[in-house]
N, CA, C and O atoms as a DFTB+ gen file, in Angstrom:
672 C
 N C O
     1  1     342.009      87.121      13.244
     2  2     342.248      86.977      11.823
     3  2     341.748      85.616      11.373
     4  3     341.852      84.630      12.103
     5  1     341.214      85.574      10.184
     6  2     340.824      84.322       9.566
     7  2     341.897      83.958       8.558
     8  3     342.416      84.821       7.850
     9  1     342.225      82.684       8.496
    10  2     343.229      82.206       7.558
    11  2     342.588      81.168       6.657
    12  3     341.897      80.262       7.125
    13  1     342.819      81.306       5.377
    14  2     342.370      80.334       4.386
    15  2     343.614      79.825       3.680
    16  3     344.228      80.552       2.899
    17  1     343.983      78.608       3.943
    18  2     345.177      78.028       3.330
    19  2     344.773      77.400       2.003
    20  3     344.042      76.410       1.968
    21  1     345.253      77.984       0.920
    22  2     344.919      77.495      -0.413
    23  2     346.066      76.706      -1.027
    24  3     346.094      76.471      -2.235
    25  1     347.009      76.299      -0.187
    26  2     348.182      75.577      -0.685
    27  2     347.766      74.247      -1.311
    28  3     346.846      73.576      -0.842
    29  1     348.458      73.896      -2.363
    30  2     348.265      72.619      -3.037
    31  2     349.626      71.942      -3.069
    32  3     350.561      72.452      -3.685
    33  1     349.740      70.799      -2.412
    34  2     351.014      70.091      -2.374
    35  2     351.561      69.835      -3.767
    36  3     350.836      69.389      -4.656
    37  1     352.837      70.117      -3.953
    38  2     353.492      69.884      -5.227
    39  2     353.228      70.950      -6.262
    40  3     353.661      70.820      -7.406
    41  1     352.524      72.006      -5.885
    42  2     352.199      73.042      -6.858
    43  2     353.388      73.954      -7.112
    44  3     354.366      73.962      -6.365
    45  1     353.273      74.716      -8.181
    46  2     354.330      75.654      -8.546
    47  2     353.703      76.896      -9.147
    48  3     352.511      76.910      -9.454
    49  1     354.494      77.927      -9.314
    50  2     354.014      79.126     -10.002
    51  2     353.911      78.865     -11.493
    52  3     353.155      79.540     -12.192
    53  1     354.662      77.896     -11.984
    54  2     354.805      77.657     -13.416
    55  2     353.873      76.595     -13.956
    56  3     353.184      76.828     -14.949
    57  1     353.838      75.456     -13.338
    58  2     353.145      74.280     -13.873
    59  2     351.697      74.586     -14.197
    60  3     351.015      75.272     -13.437
    61  1     351.236      74.084     -15.308
    62  2     349.846      74.223     -15.691
    63  2     349.419      72.947     -16.388
    64  3     349.704      72.741     -17.568
    65  1     348.737      72.101     -15.652
    66  2     348.286      70.842     -16.237
    67  2     346.799      70.603     -16.040
    68  3     346.309      69.493     -16.247
    69  1     346.079      71.650     -15.639
    70  2     344.643      71.511     -15.454
    71  2     344.236      70.798     -14.190
    72  3     343.057      70.487     -14.017
    73  1     345.167      70.531     -13.304
    74  2     344.863      69.816     -12.063
    75  2     345.044      70.709     -10.833
    76  3     345.392      70.228      -9.755
    77  1     344.809      72.001     -11.002
    78  2     344.974      72.967      -9.913
    79  2     346.362      72.900      -9.303
    80  3     346.525      73.017      -8.089
    81  1     347.357      72.711     -10.152
    82  2     348.717      72.543      -9.659
    83  2     349.598      73.754      -9.931
    84  3     350.815      73.678      -9.761
    85  1     349.010      74.865     -10.347
    86  2     349.806      76.081     -10.524
    87  2     349.173      77.207      -9.726
    88  3     348.002      77.144      -9.353
    89  1     349.954      78.220      -9.476
    90  2     349.489      79.402      -8.767
    91  2     348.244      79.973      -9.453
    92  3     347.248      80.277      -8.797
    93  1     348.312      80.113     -10.762
    94  2     347.188      80.691     -11.493
    95  2     345.943      79.813     -11.434
    96  3     344.830      80.337     -11.368
    97  1     346.101      78.501     -11.457
    98  2     344.949      77.603     -11.341
    99  2     344.330      77.673      -9.951
   100  3     343.110      77.582      -9.811
   101  1     345.154      77.832      -8.927
   102  2     344.642      77.990      -7.566
   103  2     343.814      79.272      -7.474
   104  3     342.741      79.281      -6.871
   105  1     344.317      80.352      -8.074
   106  2     343.594      81.622      -8.042
   107  2     342.291      81.518      -8.829
   108  3     341.248      81.984      -8.369
   109  1     342.346      80.912     -10.007
   110  2     341.124      80.737     -10.795
   111  2     340.078      79.967     -10.005
   112  3     338.899      80.320     -10.026
   113  1     340.502      78.916      -9.306
   114  2     339.583      78.139      -8.480
   115  2     339.020      78.998      -7.348
   116  3     337.822      78.944      -7.068
   117  1     339.865      79.780      -6.701
   118  2     339.417      80.666      -5.630
   119  2     338.367      81.635      -6.150
   120  3     337.316      81.804      -5.530
   121  1     338.638      82.267      -7.271
   122  2     337.733      83.284      -7.786
   123  2     336.426      82.699      -8.328
   124  3     335.385      83.355      -8.294
   125  1     336.487      81.479      -8.821
   126  2     335.267      80.892      -9.392
   127  2     334.385      80.216      -8.348
   128  3     333.194      80.019      -8.589
   129  1     334.941      79.858      -7.204
   130  2     334.154      79.143      -6.197
   131  2     334.019      79.890      -4.881
   132  3     333.248      79.478      -4.014
   133  1     334.750      80.972      -4.720
   134  2     334.778      81.654      -3.431
   135  2     333.665      82.680      -3.308
   136  3     333.302      83.361      -4.267
   137  1     333.145      82.764      -2.118
   138  2     332.206      83.831      -1.789
   139  2     332.872      84.750      -0.767
   140  3     332.217      85.313       0.111
   141  1     334.171      84.885      -0.902
   142  2     334.955      85.678       0.031
   143  2     334.577      87.148      -0.092
   144  3     334.841      87.782      -1.114
   145  1     333.967      87.676       0.936
   146  2     333.675      89.103       0.981
   147  2     333.969      89.563       2.399
   148  3     333.630      88.893       3.374
   149  1     334.594      90.698       2.487
   150  2     335.010      91.204       3.786
   151  2     334.430      92.580       4.037
   152  3     334.300      93.374       3.105
   153  1     334.078      92.877       5.279
   154  2     333.652      94.235       5.608
   155  2     334.777      95.230       5.314
   156  3     335.948      94.855       5.261
   157  1     334.420      96.469       5.128
   158  2     335.408      97.490       4.787
   159  2     336.525      97.626       5.810
   160  3     337.639      98.016       5.458
   161  1     336.244      97.311       7.070
   162  2     337.257      97.523       8.090
   163  2     338.212      96.335       8.257
   164  3     339.155      96.411       9.044
   165  1     337.981      95.257       7.535
   166  2     338.905      94.118       7.589
   167  2     339.990      94.300       6.541
   168  3     339.799      95.003       5.549
   169  1     341.107      93.673       6.766
   170  2     342.226      93.747       5.824
   171  2     342.460      92.367       5.239
   172  3     342.615      91.389       5.971
   173  1     342.484      92.296       3.936
   174  2     342.725      91.050       3.237
   175  2     344.182      91.015       2.810
   176  3     344.706      91.984       2.261
   177  1     344.825      89.893       3.068
   178  2     346.240      89.753       2.746
   179  2     346.463      88.409       2.063
   180  3     345.991      87.374       2.533
   181  1     347.181      88.440       0.960
   182  2     347.572      87.219       0.264
   183  2     349.063      87.012       0.459
   184  3     349.862      87.902       0.170
   185  1     349.436      85.840       0.949
   186  2     350.835      85.482       1.153
   187  2     351.173      84.429       0.101
   188  3     350.572      83.355       0.072
   189  1     352.126      84.739      -0.749
   190  2     352.480      83.897      -1.899
   191  2     353.886      83.353      -1.695
   192  3     354.838      84.112      -1.513
   193  1     354.006      82.030      -1.728
   194  2     355.300      81.391      -1.471
   195  2     355.510      80.257      -2.470
   196  3     355.113      79.118      -2.225
   197  1     356.135      80.580      -3.590
   198  2     356.439      79.595      -4.629
   199  2     357.918      79.656      -4.967
   200  3     358.595      80.646      -4.687
   201  1     358.400      78.599      -5.562
   202  2     359.778      78.580      -6.036
   203  2     360.455      77.240      -5.869
   204  3     361.225      76.827      -6.737
   205  1     360.187      76.550      -4.773
   206  2     360.865      75.269      -4.558
   207  2     360.516      74.261      -5.650
   208  3     361.415      73.692      -6.269
   209  1     359.238      74.032      -5.893
   210  2     358.863      73.059      -6.918
   211  2     359.254      73.528      -8.310
   212  3     359.558      72.713      -9.180
   213  1     359.247      74.839      -8.523
   214  2     359.700      75.377      -9.806
   215  2     361.178      75.054     -10.012
   216  3     361.597      74.671     -11.104
   217  1     361.958      75.214      -8.947
   218  2     363.386      74.863      -8.998
   219  2     363.560      73.359      -9.201
   220  3     364.322      72.934     -10.069
   221  1     362.855      72.550      -8.403
   222  2     363.005      71.092      -8.501
   223  2     362.727      70.594      -9.915
   224  3     363.411      69.700     -10.412
   225  1     361.710      71.184     -10.565
   226  2     361.334      70.776     -11.916
   227  2     362.206      71.437     -12.987
   228  3     362.150      71.048     -14.154
   229  1     363.006      72.427     -12.601
   230  2     363.875      73.105     -13.554
   231  2     363.138      73.991     -14.537
   232  3     363.586      74.185     -15.668
   233  1     361.996      74.534     -14.102
   234  2     361.245      75.409     -14.996
   235  2     362.059      76.661     -15.318
   236  3     362.786      77.161     -14.460
   237  1     361.947      77.166     -16.533
   238  2     362.673      78.391     -16.907
   239  2     362.251      79.569     -16.029
   240  3     361.082      79.697     -15.666
   241  1     363.197      80.408     -15.699
   242  2     362.906      81.558     -14.840
   243  2     361.855      82.473     -15.456
   244  3     361.017      83.020     -14.740
   245  1     361.890      82.645     -16.766
   246  2     360.914      83.518     -17.417
   247  2     359.494      83.008     -17.186
   248  3     358.587      83.797     -16.920
   249  1     359.296      81.695     -17.285
   250  2     357.960      81.129     -17.068
   251  2     357.566      81.226     -15.594
   252  3     356.400      81.458     -15.277
   253  1     358.527      81.049     -14.703
   254  2     358.271      81.207     -13.267
   255  2     357.808      82.637     -12.980
   256  3     356.810      82.844     -12.290
   257  1     358.529      83.609     -13.505
   258  2     358.162      85.012     -13.298
   259  2     356.804      85.323     -13.915
   260  3     356.002      86.042     -13.319
   261  1     356.540      84.786     -15.106
   262  2     355.237      84.990     -15.742
   263  2     354.112      84.446     -14.865
   264  3     353.069      85.085     -14.726
   265  1     354.319      83.268     -14.272
   266  2     353.308      82.682     -13.395
   267  2     353.039      83.558     -12.181
   268  3     351.887      83.796     -11.819
   269  1     354.108      84.034     -11.554
   270  2     353.935      84.930     -10.402
   271  2     353.243      86.220     -10.814
   272  3     352.292      86.663     -10.171
   273  1     353.733      86.813     -11.892
   274  2     353.183      88.082     -12.368
   275  2     351.694      87.959     -12.684
   276  3     350.898      88.788     -12.242
   277  1     351.316      86.947     -13.434
   278  2     349.906      86.772     -13.798
   279  2     349.033      86.540     -12.567
   280  3     347.933      87.083     -12.465
   281  1     349.532      85.730     -11.633
   282  2     348.773      85.479     -10.410
   283  2     348.594      86.728      -9.573
   284  3     347.505      86.992      -9.064
   285  1     349.661      87.497      -9.429
   286  2     349.592      88.744      -8.659
   287  2     348.608      89.708      -9.305
   288  3     347.798      90.326      -8.614
   289  1     348.674      89.840     -10.620
   290  2     347.772      90.763     -11.323
   291  2     346.315      90.331     -11.201
   292  3     345.428      91.168     -11.037
   293  1     346.070      89.034     -11.280
   294  2     344.699      88.534     -11.139
   295  2     344.165      88.823      -9.737
   296  3     343.025      89.258      -9.581
   297  1     344.988      88.581      -8.723
   298  2     344.568      88.891      -7.352
   299  2     344.317      90.380      -7.175
   300  3     343.334      90.783      -6.553
   301  1     345.206      91.187      -7.720
   302  2     345.066      92.645      -7.568
   303  2     343.803      93.144      -8.282
   304  3     343.116      94.035      -7.783
   305  1     343.501      92.566      -9.447
   306  2     342.284      92.962     -10.160
   307  2     341.039      92.581      -9.366
   308  3     340.079      93.349      -9.305
   309  1     341.055      91.404      -8.763
   310  2     339.895      90.924      -8.012
   311  2     339.764      91.595      -6.646
   312  3     338.654      91.837      -6.173
   313  1     340.880      91.888      -6.026
   314  2     340.902      92.462      -4.674
   315  2     341.882      93.637      -4.654
   316  3     342.989      93.506      -4.132
   317  1     341.488      94.779      -5.213
   318  2     342.426      95.895      -5.376
   319  2     342.982      96.469      -4.072
   320  3     344.044      97.093      -4.085
   321  1     342.295      96.275      -2.961
   322  2     342.772      96.820      -1.688
   323  2     343.540      95.805      -0.846
   324  3     343.965      96.117       0.267
   325  1     343.718      94.613      -1.361
   326  2     344.411      93.563      -0.596
   327  2     345.907      93.843      -0.526
   328  3     346.494      94.423      -1.440
   329  1     346.494      93.425       0.555
   330  2     347.949      93.463       0.718
   331  2     348.487      92.158       0.139
   332  3     348.003      91.080       0.485
   333  1     349.472      92.247      -0.728
   334  2     350.066      91.062      -1.339
   335  2     351.528      90.985      -0.921
   336  3     352.288      91.939      -1.087
   337  1     351.903      89.843      -0.380
   338  2     353.271      89.602       0.091
   339  2     353.812      88.349      -0.581
   340  3     353.250      87.262      -0.443
   341  1     354.900      88.514      -1.302
   342  2     355.592      87.380      -1.916
   343  2     356.747      87.006      -0.998
   344  3     357.515      87.865      -0.566
   345  1     356.861      85.711      -0.705
   346  2     357.919      85.227       0.184
   347  2     358.845      84.311      -0.603
   348  3     358.393      83.500      -1.412
   349  1     360.131      84.446      -0.363
   350  2     361.108      83.588      -1.038
   351  2     360.991      82.149      -0.565
   352  3     360.408      81.865       0.481
   353  1     361.548      81.264      -1.346
   354  2     361.688      79.872      -0.917
   355  2     362.640      79.833       0.267
   356  3     363.537      80.668       0.384
   357  1     362.438      78.858       1.140
   358  2     363.327      78.714       2.287
   359  2     364.577      77.920       1.911
   360  3     364.622      77.253       0.877
   361  1     365.563      78.006       2.753
   362  2     366.815      77.264       2.603
   363  2     366.505      75.767       2.640
   364  3     365.647      75.327       3.405
   365  1     367.197      74.997       1.824
   366  2     367.015      73.542       1.806
   367  2     368.364      72.845       1.895
   368  3     369.410      73.435       1.625
   369  1     368.315      71.591       2.276
   370  2     369.529      70.773       2.314
   371  2     369.622      69.853       1.100
   372  3     370.711      69.386       0.767
   373  1     368.504      69.588       0.438
   374  2     368.479      68.728      -0.744
   375  2     369.094      69.442      -1.947
   376  3     369.326      70.650      -1.929
   377  1     369.348      68.655      -2.986
   378  2     369.885      69.182      -4.242
   379  2     371.107      70.068      -3.987
   380  3     371.214      71.195      -4.470
   381  1     372.021      69.493      -3.201
   382  2     373.277      70.174      -2.858
   383  2     373.009      71.557      -2.249
   384  3     373.648      72.552      -2.592
   385  1     372.041      71.572      -1.333
   386  2     371.643      72.796      -0.624
   387  2     371.127      73.859      -1.594
   388  3     371.334      75.056      -1.392
   389  1     370.452      73.398      -2.650
   390  2     369.871      74.310      -3.626
   391  2     370.865      74.838      -4.650
   392  3     370.549      75.745      -5.421
   393  1     372.068      74.267      -4.657
   394  2     373.085      74.741      -5.606
   395  2     373.268      73.801      -6.798
   396  3     374.109      74.053      -7.660
   397  1     372.490      72.723      -6.851
   398  2     372.559      71.820      -8.001
   399  2     371.825      72.472      -9.166
   400  3     370.649      72.809      -9.031
   401  1     372.480      72.658     -10.296
   402  2     371.810      73.271     -11.455
   403  2     370.636      72.411     -11.923
   404  3     370.743      71.188     -12.006
   405  1     369.520      73.065     -12.226
   406  2     368.312      72.360     -12.646
   407  2     367.813      72.940     -13.966
   408  3     367.967      74.132     -14.232
   409  1     367.216      72.085     -14.780
   410  2     366.616      72.498     -16.032
   411  2     367.632      72.844     -17.100
   412  3     368.841      72.805     -16.872
   413  1     367.120      73.180     -18.260
   414  2     367.980      73.525     -19.392
   415  2     368.818      74.764     -19.137
   416  3     369.903      74.908     -19.702
   417  1     368.320      75.668     -18.285
   418  2     369.037      76.900     -17.982
   419  2     370.089      76.708     -16.890
   420  3     370.950      77.566     -16.696
   421  1     370.018      75.583     -16.179
   422  2     370.967      75.336     -15.091
   423  2     370.774      76.273     -13.915
   424  3     371.745      76.701     -13.292
   425  1     369.517      76.596     -13.605
   426  2     369.241      77.528     -12.517
   427  2     369.455      76.897     -11.147
   428  3     369.296      75.691     -10.958
   429  1     369.817      77.744     -10.214
   430  2     369.984      77.376      -8.811
   431  2     368.778      77.909      -8.050
   432  3     368.053      78.765      -8.557
   433  1     368.561      77.412      -6.842
   434  2     367.449      77.897      -6.040
   435  2     367.557      79.405      -5.824
   436  3     366.541      80.100      -5.837
   437  1     368.752      79.912      -5.629
   438  2     368.941      81.352      -5.427
   439  2     368.438      82.168      -6.618
   440  3     368.013      83.310      -6.449
   441  1     368.483      81.589      -7.818
   442  2     367.972      82.296      -8.995
   443  2     366.464      82.515      -8.889
   444  3     365.955      83.550      -9.320
   445  1     365.745      81.541      -8.316
   446  2     364.299      81.674      -8.149
   447  2     363.978      82.687      -7.049
   448  3     362.983      83.406      -7.138
   449  1     364.812      82.742      -6.023
   450  2     364.627      83.741      -4.966
   451  2     364.791      85.132      -5.562
   452  3     363.966      86.013      -5.316
   453  1     365.835      85.337      -6.336
   454  2     366.067      86.638      -6.978
   455  2     364.938      86.978      -7.937
   456  3     364.475      88.118      -7.971
   457  1     364.491      86.003      -8.714
   458  2     363.407      86.232      -9.669
   459  2     362.116      86.617      -8.943
   460  3     361.391      87.496      -9.409
   461  1     361.820      85.976      -7.817
   462  2     360.624      86.319      -7.045
   463  2     360.718      87.748      -6.519
   464  3     359.741      88.496      -6.552
   465  1     361.888      88.114      -6.038
   466  2     362.090      89.473      -5.519
   467  2     361.910      90.503      -6.634
   468  3     361.247      91.522      -6.440
   469  1     362.490      90.242      -7.778
   470  2     362.382      91.170      -8.903
   471  2     360.944      91.271      -9.409
   472  3     360.490      92.358      -9.766
   473  1     360.232      90.163      -9.443
   474  2     358.838      90.171      -9.889
   475  2     357.975      90.951      -8.907
   476  3     357.131      91.748      -9.318
   477  1     358.179      90.727      -7.620
   478  2     357.419      91.473      -6.613
   479  2     357.666      92.981      -6.761
   480  3     356.727      93.775      -6.705
   481  1     358.919      93.363      -6.948
   482  2     359.248      94.782      -7.119
   483  2     358.590      95.351      -8.370
   484  3     358.038      96.451      -8.340
   485  1     358.648      94.604      -9.465
   486  2     358.054      95.067     -10.718
   487  2     356.540      95.213     -10.604
   488  3     355.946      96.077     -11.249
   489  1     355.918      94.367      -9.784
   490  2     354.468      94.413      -9.603
   491  2     354.052      95.330      -8.457
   492  3     352.859      95.518      -8.217
   493  1     355.015      95.896      -7.755
   494  2     354.706      96.830      -6.679
   495  2     354.091      96.192      -5.455
   496  3     353.280      96.807      -4.762
   497  1     354.486      94.940      -5.185
   498  2     354.009      94.267      -3.978
   499  2     355.185      93.987      -3.059
   500  3     356.341      94.053      -3.479
   501  1     354.892      93.680      -1.819
   502  2     355.949      93.448      -0.839
   503  2     356.634      92.105      -1.069
   504  3     356.047      91.167      -1.608
   505  1     357.886      92.046      -0.644
   506  2     358.682      90.827      -0.753
   507  2     359.396      90.591       0.566
   508  3     359.909      91.522       1.187
   509  1     359.420      89.336       0.983
   510  2     360.150      88.942       2.192
   511  2     361.116      87.829       1.826
   512  3     360.703      86.747       1.408
   513  1     362.397      88.097       1.984
   514  2     363.393      87.041       1.789
   515  2     363.494      86.309       3.121
   516  3     364.179      86.753       4.043
   517  1     362.808      85.195       3.201
   518  2     362.731      84.438       4.450
   519  2     364.102      83.939       4.879
   520  3     364.343      83.724       6.066
   521  1     364.994      83.755       3.925
   522  2     366.349      83.286       4.248
   523  2     367.143      84.331       5.018
   524  3     367.909      83.990       5.920
   525  1     366.966      85.591       4.671
   526  2     367.651      86.656       5.400
   527  2     367.141      86.757       6.830
   528  3     367.910      87.028       7.752
   529  1     365.845      86.539       7.012
   530  2     365.247      86.652       8.342
   531  2     365.609      85.456       9.221
   532  3     366.049      85.621      10.359
   533  1     365.418      84.254       8.682
   534  2     365.599      83.042       9.488
   535  2     367.058      82.631       9.660
   536  3     367.409      81.988      10.649
   537  1     367.894      82.992       8.716
   538  2     369.322      82.656       8.788
   539  2     369.575      81.149       8.884
   540  3     370.504      80.708       9.561
   541  1     368.733      80.365       8.193
   542  2     368.997      78.931       8.130
   543  2     370.160      78.712       7.182
   544  3     370.285      79.395       6.166
   545  1     371.010      77.751       7.523
   546  2     372.188      77.473       6.703
   547  2     372.567      76.001       6.874
   548  3     371.876      75.243       7.555
   549  1     373.660      75.619       6.254
   550  2     374.088      74.214       6.284
   551  2     374.328      73.718       7.708
   552  3     374.177      72.527       7.981
   553  1     374.696      74.612       8.610
   554  2     374.998      74.213       9.982
   555  2     373.757      74.037      10.855
   556  3     373.780      73.248      11.800
   557  1     372.682      74.755      10.556
   558  2     371.534      74.704      11.465
   559  2     370.214      74.276      10.826
   560  3     369.248      74.030      11.548
   561  1     370.141      74.181       9.511
   562  2     368.867      73.926       8.832
   563  2     368.223      72.602       9.236
   564  3     366.996      72.522       9.309
   565  1     369.002      71.577       9.498
   566  2     368.433      70.276       9.863
   567  2     367.549      70.385      11.111
   568  3     366.614      69.602      11.279
   569  1     367.836      71.331      11.964
   570  2     367.039      71.542      13.172
   571  2     365.631      72.045      12.834
   572  3     364.700      71.851      13.615
   573  1     365.475      72.689      11.673
   574  2     364.218      73.331      11.313
   575  2     363.477      72.669      10.150
   576  3     362.363      73.068       9.809
   577  1     364.098      71.659       9.547
   578  2     363.497      70.997       8.392
   579  2     363.105      69.571       8.734
   580  3     363.861      68.843       9.377
   581  1     361.907      69.177       8.294
   582  2     361.417      67.825       8.565
   583  2     362.070      66.805       7.651
   584  3     362.292      65.664       8.056
   585  1     362.375      67.192       6.443
   586  2     362.840      66.242       5.435
   587  2     363.894      66.836       4.504
   588  3     364.030      66.376       3.371
   589  1     364.602      67.790       4.926
   590  2     365.641      68.519       4.191
   591  2     365.065      69.561       3.238
   592  3     365.818      70.265       2.565
   593  1     363.733      69.668       3.173
   594  2     363.088      70.664       2.310
   595  2     362.006      71.428       3.075
   596  3     362.039      72.656       3.151
   597  1     361.054      70.696       3.637
   598  2     359.885      71.306       4.279
   599  2     360.165      71.599       5.751
   600  3     360.714      70.756       6.461
   601  1     359.787      72.799       6.209
   602  2     359.980      73.119       7.624
   603  2     359.206      72.159       8.541
   604  3     358.082      71.755       8.241
   605  1     359.841      71.808       9.662
   606  2     359.178      71.014      10.691
   607  2     358.337      71.959      11.554
   608  3     358.167      73.128      11.208
   609  1     357.816      71.463      12.662
   610  2     356.949      72.293      13.498
   611  2     357.654      73.566      13.971
   612  3     357.087      74.655      13.888
   613  1     358.861      73.437      14.454
   614  2     359.596      74.626      14.912
   615  2     359.899      75.550      13.737
   616  3     359.776      76.769      13.854
   617  1     360.290      74.977      12.617
   618  2     360.573      75.776      11.428
   619  2     359.341      76.521      10.931
   620  3     359.428      77.685      10.541
   621  1     358.191      75.846      10.946
   622  2     356.945      76.504      10.530
   623  2     356.588      77.638      11.477
   624  3     356.118      78.692      11.049
   625  1     356.814      77.418      12.767
   626  2     356.536      78.460      13.759
   627  2     357.408      79.688      13.473
   628  3     356.901      80.808      13.421
   629  1     358.696      79.483      13.290
   630  2     359.604      80.602      13.017
   631  2     359.254      81.290      11.701
   632  3     359.289      82.516      11.602
   633  1     358.920      80.497      10.704
   634  2     358.520      81.021       9.400
   635  2     357.278      81.906       9.578
   636  3     357.225      83.030       9.081
   637  1     356.281      81.371      10.298
   638  2     355.034      82.110      10.524
   639  2     355.244      83.390      11.300
   640  3     354.642      84.414      10.974
   641  1     356.078      83.355      12.314
   642  2     356.370      84.565      13.094
   643  2     357.020      85.620      12.205
   644  3     356.694      86.803      12.301
   645  1     357.933      85.194      11.347
   646  2     358.602      86.138      10.429
   647  2     357.585      86.768       9.472
   648  3     357.644      87.967       9.199
   649  1     356.664      85.965       8.972
   650  2     355.639      86.477       8.064
   651  2     354.726      87.462       8.802
   652  3     354.449      88.554       8.307
   653  1     354.267      87.064       9.982
   654  2     353.378      87.948      10.758
   655  2     354.081      89.261      11.088
   656  3     353.473      90.329      11.015
   657  1     355.335      89.184      11.444
   658  2     356.100      90.394      11.769
   659  2     356.189      91.302      10.552
   660  3     356.072      92.520      10.680
   661  1     356.391      90.732       9.392
   662  2     356.482      91.501       8.155
   663  2     355.145      92.178       7.826
   664  3     355.126      93.306       7.332
   665  1     354.047      91.503       8.094
   666  2     352.725      92.027       7.740
   667  2     352.250      93.109       8.711
   668  3     351.464      93.978       8.337
   669  1     352.717      93.057       9.933
   670  2     352.243      94.011      10.923
   671  2     353.392      94.823      11.399
   672  3     353.219      95.699      12.246
């Protein structure tokens, strides 16, 4: 398998500032500069994992869902046979373990996880709640997180295995 990591540090599904910092801007850049073409027998898969930065910034859930929805639709239009998998944000220890209300709506990290799941269902794409699979919690998350938010090497390995298992 070939992997193309299009992640942009600090990006979100919502943010749009013209600096390739949103999901939709990443996709626009991919489509305008990519010569990605695959033989018929290869399988193309897009793994989408947004929500943490949207939560940290307190973006409204409606705008978060709109960002995911638009990005998914753009990918589906460009690559109609691709498998699209939306993954929830992982468990964190910061911001009171994701329970600190953020933004004008006072959303919690769990609200973004639910919104991602609902958007994936509405768009007819697969969803993986990584929290259900990994079972990270207040008692064990420090073992898997480098900085209370981002997975460390072991956490990334477990995350990747869960994703691969879901795809195959």
